């Protein structure tokens, strides 16, 4: 009960996200390069944990695949069948930049199952909290299609499992991935039992999503909170957003369980966003959220595309969850000196103040 659960599977690193550069397939003038959503940033997280010895202090859990019943709590049968077909043939896109490789159906169900395994461990008291190093990611996946590297929406599937199977009613989902979690927002937009808070880079993918005024409908009005942040926002901005918006709403909502879409692509070295969040700030956000729901916090891995730095951000999160200190620091923090990542600018403050009454 005193340990943090760590969920991973070698298969996560075997999902083939396609041959291309950044987020486009190779061809024409686009020369093949490692795809942004490659396994390296995730594999190197586990490597660093092995190297530091942190993994030895955790409760390591091998996930079981999500069942079709689990998937159907959110996704349509047509989407599930399409992913199966692509996985069993020659692969393809199951939505919008959501590549299915050969065998990806089984890996994607194992990814969703990893999120469920993490929730099970925490709710059943096997672990005090958990980190699920899942891949492919999930928060963009919509009900009827994949989207933005995401095939099935892991965090939505896990949240609905917690409600339907484990009897959890009130769930807080905090999404600090630099991209807006459109699929997660859609799943709970009219629900007052799930409070969804997204901190993301303003105007980034998906285009047109994550606006302040998008705050829920019907009984879910006010239970969907978007905090679009200006590009270049760093530690001081995220801390102010937590102090002014996230923490007050969490206190008022009083959740039974907290799920975090843990995408560490807000880091300053990432190829897919333009934010300035240090490893220390990911620690801070984790620590703040552990104050709620009796510490029942489950992190489910999303984005983060810098293989060199994402492992240090994630290692710090897991140290905070577990309370285990290692000698791993932030070897890259010196490169952020003078960038203003630790300063709150007037336009950044104004952007967060505008979210207070959303």
Short mmCIF file of C-alpha atoms in Angstrom, two decimals:
data_model
loop_
_atom_site.label_atom_id
_atom_site.label_comp_id
_atom_site.label_asym_id
_atom_site.label_seq_id
_atom_site.Cartn_x
_atom_site.Cartn_y
_atom_site.Cartn_z
CA UNK A 1 0.00 0.00 0.00
CA UNK A 2 2.95 2.32 0.58
CA UNK A 3 4.42 1.90 -2.90
CA UNK A 4 3.84 3.65 -6.19
CA UNK A 5 2.76 1.36 -9.00
CA UNK A 6 4.64 1.57 -12.29
CA UNK A 7 2.90 0.06 -15.29
CA UNK A 8 4.76 -0.63 -18.52
CA UNK A 9 5.18 -3.29 -21.19
CA UNK A 10 7.88 -3.88 -23.78
CA UNK A 11 5.15 -4.00 -26.43
CA UNK A 12 4.53 -0.28 -25.93
CA UNK A 13 7.88 0.40 -27.56
CA UNK A 14 7.03 -1.81 -30.53
CA UNK A 15 4.05 0.18 -31.80
CA UNK A 16 4.98 1.40 -35.30
CA UNK A 17 3.88 5.02 -35.66
CA UNK A 18 5.03 5.25 -39.26
CA UNK A 19 7.96 6.37 -41.34
CA UNK A 20 8.22 10.10 -41.72
CA UNK A 21 9.50 13.36 -40.29
CA UNK A 22 7.87 15.19 -37.40
CA UNK A 23 4.19 14.32 -37.97
CA UNK A 24 4.09 13.81 -41.76
CA UNK A 25 4.80 10.65 -43.78
CA UNK A 26 7.94 10.50 -45.86
CA UNK A 27 7.63 11.26 -49.56
CA UNK A 28 8.17 14.05 -52.04
CA UNK A 29 10.54 16.53 -50.40
CA UNK A 30 10.05 15.08 -46.92
CA UNK A 31 13.01 12.83 -46.28
CA UNK A 32 12.50 10.01 -43.82
CA UNK A 33 13.55 10.74 -40.27
CA UNK A 34 12.50 9.34 -36.92
CA UNK A 35 8.80 10.11 -36.42
CA UNK A 36 8.10 12.45 -33.48
CA UNK A 37 6.00 9.79 -31.78
CA UNK A 38 8.84 7.30 -31.75
CA UNK A 39 9.39 4.93 -28.81
CA UNK A 40 12.68 6.52 -27.76
CA UNK A 41 11.47 9.14 -25.27
CA UNK A 42 9.37 6.45 -23.55
CA UNK A 43 11.97 3.68 -23.61
CA UNK A 44 14.58 6.04 -22.19
CA UNK A 45 12.28 6.86 -19.25
CA UNK A 46 12.42 3.24 -18.18
CA UNK A 47 16.15 3.11 -18.93
CA UNK A 48 16.81 6.07 -16.62
CA UNK A 49 14.69 4.49 -13.89
CA UNK A 50 16.69 1.28 -14.18
CA UNK A 51 19.97 3.22 -14.13
CA UNK A 52 19.01 5.27 -11.04
CA UNK A 53 17.49 2.33 -9.18
CA UNK A 54 14.13 4.11 -8.83
CA UNK A 55 12.30 1.25 -10.52
CA UNK A 56 13.45 -1.11 -7.75
CA UNK A 57 11.49 0.97 -5.21
CA UNK A 58 8.22 0.71 -7.12
CA UNK A 59 5.50 -1.89 -7.49
CA UNK A 60 5.98 -2.92 -11.13
CA UNK A 61 2.78 -4.15 -12.73
CA UNK A 62 2.43 -5.78 -16.14
CA UNK A 63 -0.81 -4.62 -17.76
CA UNK A 64 -3.62 -6.75 -19.14
CA UNK A 65 -5.24 -5.72 -22.45
CA UNK A 66 -8.43 -3.71 -22.34
CA UNK A 67 -11.38 -5.80 -23.45
CA UNK A 68 -13.74 -4.80 -26.22
CA UNK A 69 -16.29 -4.04 -23.50
CA UNK A 70 -13.79 -1.60 -22.00
CA UNK A 71 -13.21 0.09 -25.36
CA UNK A 72 -16.93 0.33 -26.07
CA UNK A 73 -17.46 2.45 -22.96
CA UNK A 74 -16.24 5.28 -25.19
CA UNK A 75 -15.45 4.18 -28.74
CA UNK A 76 -17.78 3.02 -31.48
CA UNK A 77 -17.74 -0.56 -32.76
CA UNK A 78 -16.89 0.80 -36.22
CA UNK A 79 -13.72 2.48 -34.95
CA UNK A 80 -12.62 -0.62 -33.06
CA UNK A 81 -13.24 -2.82 -36.12
CA UNK A 82 -11.33 -0.40 -38.37
CA UNK A 83 -8.30 -0.46 -36.07
CA UNK A 84 -8.44 -4.27 -36.02
CA UNK A 85 -8.60 -4.41 -39.82
CA UNK A 86 -5.67 -2.02 -40.32
CA UNK A 87 -3.64 -3.83 -37.67
CA UNK A 88 -4.21 -7.21 -39.30
CA UNK A 89 -3.44 -6.04 -42.84
CA UNK A 90 -0.92 -3.42 -43.90
CA UNK A 91 -1.67 -0.65 -41.43
CA UNK A 92 -2.86 2.87 -42.13
CA UNK A 93 -4.37 5.98 -40.56
CA UNK A 94 -7.41 5.33 -38.33
CA UNK A 95 -8.34 9.00 -38.15
CA UNK A 96 -6.17 12.09 -38.36
CA UNK A 97 -2.43 11.36 -37.94
CA UNK A 98 -3.20 8.23 -35.90
CA UNK A 99 -1.14 5.56 -37.59
CA UNK A 100 -1.94 1.91 -37.00
CA UNK A 101 0.96 -0.43 -37.76
CA UNK A 102 0.93 -4.18 -38.08
CA UNK A 103 -0.09 -5.50 -34.66
CA UNK A 104 -0.96 -2.08 -33.29
CA UNK A 105 -4.47 -3.12 -32.24
CA UNK A 106 -3.09 -5.49 -29.63
CA UNK A 107 -0.59 -2.88 -28.42
CA UNK A 108 -3.24 -0.14 -28.28
CA UNK A 109 -5.55 -2.37 -26.21
CA UNK A 110 -2.59 -3.07 -23.93
CA UNK A 111 -2.01 0.69 -23.62
CA UNK A 112 -5.64 1.27 -22.62
CA UNK A 113 -5.33 -1.76 -20.35
CA UNK A 114 -2.29 -0.20 -18.71
CA UNK A 115 -4.37 2.80 -17.72
CA UNK A 116 -7.04 0.48 -16.32
CA UNK A 117 -4.42 -1.55 -14.44
CA UNK A 118 -3.08 1.63 -12.85
CA UNK A 119 -6.56 2.73 -11.74
CA UNK A 120 -7.32 -0.74 -10.39
CA UNK A 121 -4.13 -0.78 -8.32
CA UNK A 122 -4.85 2.59 -6.72
CA UNK A 123 -8.58 2.20 -6.13
CA UNK A 124 -8.18 -1.32 -4.75
CA UNK A 125 -5.40 -0.20 -2.40
CA UNK A 126 -2.64 -2.29 -3.95
CA UNK A 127 -0.65 0.92 -4.49
CA UNK A 128 -0.87 4.43 -3.08
CA UNK A 129 -0.63 6.03 -6.56
CA UNK A 130 0.58 5.04 -10.02
CA UNK A 131 2.37 5.99 -13.22
CA UNK A 132 1.39 4.19 -16.42
CA UNK A 133 4.04 4.51 -19.14
CA UNK A 134 1.52 3.82 -21.90
CA UNK A 135 2.04 4.02 -25.67
CA UNK A 136 0.36 4.80 -28.02
CA UNK A 137 -0.99 7.87 -26.21
CA UNK A 138 -4.70 8.56 -25.93
CA UNK A 139 -6.09 11.99 -25.07
CA UNK A 140 -6.74 13.09 -28.67
CA UNK A 141 -8.63 9.95 -29.71
CA UNK A 142 -12.28 10.66 -30.37
CA UNK A 143 -15.27 8.37 -30.04
CA UNK A 144 -15.40 7.35 -33.68
CA UNK A 145 -11.75 7.79 -34.77
CA UNK A 146 -8.15 8.12 -33.75
CA UNK A 147 -6.48 11.50 -33.77
CA UNK A 148 -2.99 12.96 -33.29
CA UNK A 149 -0.99 9.74 -32.68
CA UNK A 150 -3.78 8.44 -30.40
CA UNK A 151 -5.69 5.27 -31.33
CA UNK A 152 -7.84 4.64 -28.24
CA UNK A 153 -8.43 7.20 -25.50
CA UNK A 154 -6.64 5.55 -22.58
CA UNK A 155 -7.59 8.05 -19.90
CA UNK A 156 -11.27 8.17 -20.87
CA UNK A 157 -11.48 4.39 -20.94
CA UNK A 158 -9.82 4.21 -17.50
CA UNK A 159 -12.11 6.91 -16.06
CA UNK A 160 -15.25 5.19 -17.32
CA UNK A 161 -13.96 1.87 -15.98
CA UNK A 162 -13.43 3.50 -12.56
CA UNK A 163 -17.01 4.76 -12.60
CA UNK A 164 -18.76 1.72 -14.08
CA UNK A 165 -16.79 -1.11 -12.50
CA UNK A 166 -15.10 0.30 -9.38
CA UNK A 167 -17.91 2.57 -8.22
CA UNK A 168 -15.92 5.81 -8.26
CA UNK A 169 -18.16 8.79 -8.87
CA UNK A 170 -16.17 12.04 -8.85
CA UNK A 171 -13.02 12.13 -10.96
CA UNK A 172 -10.70 15.06 -11.61
CA UNK A 173 -8.75 14.82 -14.88
CA UNK A 174 -5.87 17.27 -15.22
CA UNK A 175 -4.27 17.37 -18.66
CA UNK A 176 -0.94 19.20 -18.70
CA UNK A 177 0.09 17.94 -22.15
CA UNK A 178 0.99 20.95 -24.31
CA UNK A 179 -1.76 19.97 -26.76
CA UNK A 180 -5.44 20.12 -25.92
CA UNK A 181 -7.10 16.80 -25.06
CA UNK A 182 -10.02 17.13 -27.44
CA UNK A 183 -11.10 13.49 -27.12
CA UNK A 184 -11.19 13.68 -23.33
CA UNK A 185 -13.12 16.93 -23.40
CA UNK A 186 -15.69 15.42 -25.77
CA UNK A 187 -16.18 12.38 -23.54
CA UNK A 188 -17.20 14.37 -20.46
CA UNK A 189 -18.47 17.67 -21.88
CA UNK A 190 -21.96 17.18 -20.45
CA UNK A 191 -20.89 15.38 -17.26
CA UNK A 192 -20.80 16.95 -13.79
CA UNK A 193 -19.14 13.91 -12.18
CA UNK A 194 -15.89 14.50 -14.08
CA UNK A 195 -14.04 17.79 -13.81
CA UNK A 196 -11.69 18.17 -16.77
CA UNK A 197 -8.96 20.83 -16.59
CA UNK A 198 -6.60 21.29 -19.52
CA UNK A 199 -3.48 23.46 -19.53
CA UNK A 200 -2.16 23.74 -23.08
CA UNK A 201 -0.40 26.00 -25.55
CA UNK A 202 -2.91 28.38 -27.08
CA UNK A 203 -3.63 27.77 -30.76
CA UNK A 204 -1.70 24.51 -30.93
CA UNK A 205 -3.18 21.25 -32.16
CA UNK A 206 -6.01 20.53 -32.46
CA UNK A 207 -6.67 23.90 -34.11
CA UNK A 208 -9.79 25.58 -32.79
CA UNK A 209 -10.03 23.47 -29.65
CA UNK A 210 -9.35 24.28 -26.00
CA UNK A 211 -10.90 27.74 -25.87
CA UNK A 212 -11.80 29.39 -22.56
CA UNK A 213 -15.47 29.62 -23.51
CA UNK A 214 -15.65 25.85 -24.10
CA UNK A 215 -16.68 25.09 -20.52
CA UNK A 216 -19.24 22.29 -20.80
CA UNK A 217 -22.93 21.95 -21.58
CA UNK A 218 -26.08 21.11 -19.66
CA UNK A 219 -25.32 19.74 -16.21
CA UNK A 220 -21.65 19.71 -17.24
CA UNK A 221 -21.51 23.49 -17.56
CA UNK A 222 -18.51 24.69 -15.57
CA UNK A 223 -16.99 21.21 -15.30
CA UNK A 224 -14.79 21.66 -18.37
CA UNK A 225 -12.03 24.20 -17.80
CA UNK A 226 -9.58 25.20 -20.50
CA UNK A 227 -6.47 27.20 -19.68
CA UNK A 228 -4.90 28.19 -23.02
CA UNK A 229 -1.43 29.58 -22.34
CA UNK A 230 0.73 31.79 -24.56
CA UNK A 231 3.64 30.15 -26.32
CA UNK A 232 6.78 30.51 -24.22
CA UNK A 233 5.01 29.94 -20.93
CA UNK A 234 7.25 28.35 -18.33
CA UNK A 235 7.36 27.41 -14.67
CA UNK A 236 6.08 30.70 -13.26
CA UNK A 237 3.09 30.67 -15.60
CA UNK A 238 2.08 27.08 -14.79
CA UNK A 239 2.48 27.72 -11.07
CA UNK A 240 0.27 30.80 -11.28
CA UNK A 241 -2.31 28.80 -13.26
CA UNK A 242 -2.30 26.14 -10.54
CA UNK A 243 -2.62 28.69 -7.74
CA UNK A 244 -5.39 30.69 -9.38
CA UNK A 245 -7.40 28.07 -11.29
CA UNK A 246 -6.46 24.41 -10.85
CA UNK A 247 -6.15 24.21 -7.06
CA UNK A 248 -9.28 26.28 -6.24
CA UNK A 249 -11.40 24.18 -8.63
CA UNK A 250 -9.94 20.95 -7.26
CA UNK A 251 -10.77 22.02 -3.70
CA UNK A 252 -14.33 22.91 -4.63
CA UNK A 253 -14.88 19.69 -6.61
CA UNK A 254 -13.37 17.41 -3.95
CA UNK A 255 -12.60 14.41 -6.21
CA UNK A 256 -12.37 10.76 -5.16
CA UNK A 257 -9.71 10.03 -7.78
CA UNK A 258 -7.32 12.13 -9.84
CA UNK A 259 -6.18 11.12 -13.31
CA UNK A 260 -3.39 13.07 -15.00
CA UNK A 261 -2.79 13.16 -18.74
CA UNK A 262 0.95 13.31 -18.23
CA UNK A 263 2.34 14.70 -21.46
CA UNK A 264 5.74 16.21 -20.84
CA UNK A 265 5.90 17.97 -24.23
CA UNK A 266 5.71 21.37 -22.54
CA UNK A 267 9.45 21.07 -21.93
CA UNK A 268 11.74 23.67 -23.55
CA UNK A 269 13.50 21.17 -25.84
CA UNK A 270 10.44 19.57 -27.40
CA UNK A 271 9.86 19.47 -31.15
CA UNK A 272 6.06 19.58 -30.95
CA UNK A 273 5.39 22.60 -28.71
CA UNK A 274 6.89 25.94 -27.73
CA UNK A 275 6.68 25.97 -23.95
CA UNK A 276 9.33 26.33 -21.23
CA UNK A 277 8.35 23.92 -18.45
CA UNK A 278 11.23 22.45 -16.46
CA UNK A 279 11.43 19.06 -14.77
CA UNK A 280 11.10 20.88 -11.43
CA UNK A 281 7.73 22.31 -12.48
CA UNK A 282 6.39 18.86 -13.40
CA UNK A 283 7.39 17.84 -9.87
CA UNK A 284 5.51 20.86 -8.48
CA UNK A 285 2.29 20.10 -10.36
CA UNK A 286 2.42 16.47 -9.24
CA UNK A 287 2.99 17.50 -5.62
CA UNK A 288 0.05 19.92 -5.68
CA UNK A 289 -2.37 17.35 -7.06
CA UNK A 290 -1.30 14.74 -4.51
CA UNK A 291 -2.94 16.92 -1.85
CA UNK A 292 -6.39 15.89 -3.09
CA UNK A 293 -8.39 12.64 -3.25
CA UNK A 294 -6.38 11.25 -0.32
CA UNK A 295 -3.40 11.12 -2.65
CA UNK A 296 -5.10 8.72 -5.08
CA UNK A 297 -3.36 9.98 -8.21
CA UNK A 298 -2.84 8.07 -11.46
CA UNK A 299 -0.57 9.51 -14.16
CA UNK A 300 -1.16 8.20 -17.67
CA UNK A 301 1.60 9.02 -20.14
CA UNK A 302 0.70 11.09 -23.19
CA UNK A 303 3.08 13.24 -25.27
CA UNK A 304 6.69 14.29 -24.83
CA UNK A 305 8.96 14.04 -27.84
CA UNK A 306 12.45 15.02 -26.71
CA UNK A 307 14.25 11.74 -25.93
CA UNK A 308 16.99 13.57 -24.04
CA UNK A 309 14.85 15.61 -21.61
CA UNK A 310 11.47 13.89 -21.23
CA UNK A 311 13.02 11.07 -19.15
CA UNK A 312 14.22 13.59 -16.55
CA UNK A 313 10.80 15.26 -16.38
CA UNK A 314 9.07 11.92 -15.93
CA UNK A 315 11.65 10.58 -13.48
CA UNK A 316 10.98 13.64 -11.31
CA UNK A 317 7.22 13.05 -11.42
CA UNK A 318 7.66 9.45 -10.30
CA UNK A 319 10.04 10.50 -7.51
CA UNK A 320 7.34 12.86 -6.24
CA UNK A 321 4.67 10.16 -6.42
CA UNK A 322 6.82 7.59 -4.63
CA UNK A 323 8.61 9.83 -2.14
CA UNK A 324 11.85 8.15 -3.17
CA UNK A 325 14.83 10.44 -3.70
CA UNK A 326 17.67 9.49 -6.02
CA UNK A 327 20.74 11.40 -7.12
CA UNK A 328 19.17 12.18 -10.51
CA UNK A 329 18.97 15.93 -11.02
CA UNK A 330 18.21 18.05 -14.07
CA UNK A 331 21.40 18.10 -16.17
CA UNK A 332 19.89 20.50 -18.71
CA UNK A 333 18.51 23.22 -16.43
CA UNK A 334 21.58 25.42 -16.99
CA UNK A 335 20.50 25.87 -20.62
CA UNK A 336 17.33 27.64 -19.47
CA UNK A 337 19.15 30.38 -17.59
CA UNK A 338 18.17 33.80 -18.91
CA UNK A 339 15.17 32.54 -20.89
CA UNK A 340 12.59 33.94 -18.48
CA UNK A 341 11.00 30.55 -17.90
CA UNK A 342 10.75 31.41 -14.18
CA UNK A 343 9.19 34.86 -14.68
CA UNK A 344 5.49 35.69 -14.97
CA UNK A 345 4.95 38.30 -17.68
CA UNK A 346 1.91 40.64 -17.69
CA UNK A 347 0.37 39.10 -20.82
CA UNK A 348 0.76 35.62 -19.32
CA UNK A 349 -0.88 36.70 -16.06
CA UNK A 350 -3.75 38.25 -18.00
CA UNK A 351 -4.31 35.02 -19.95
CA UNK A 352 -4.69 33.03 -16.72
CA UNK A 353 -6.80 35.67 -14.99
CA UNK A 354 -9.24 35.39 -17.90
CA UNK A 355 -9.73 31.70 -17.02
CA UNK A 356 -10.65 32.21 -13.37
CA UNK A 357 -14.39 32.45 -13.89
CA UNK A 358 -14.69 29.95 -16.74
#
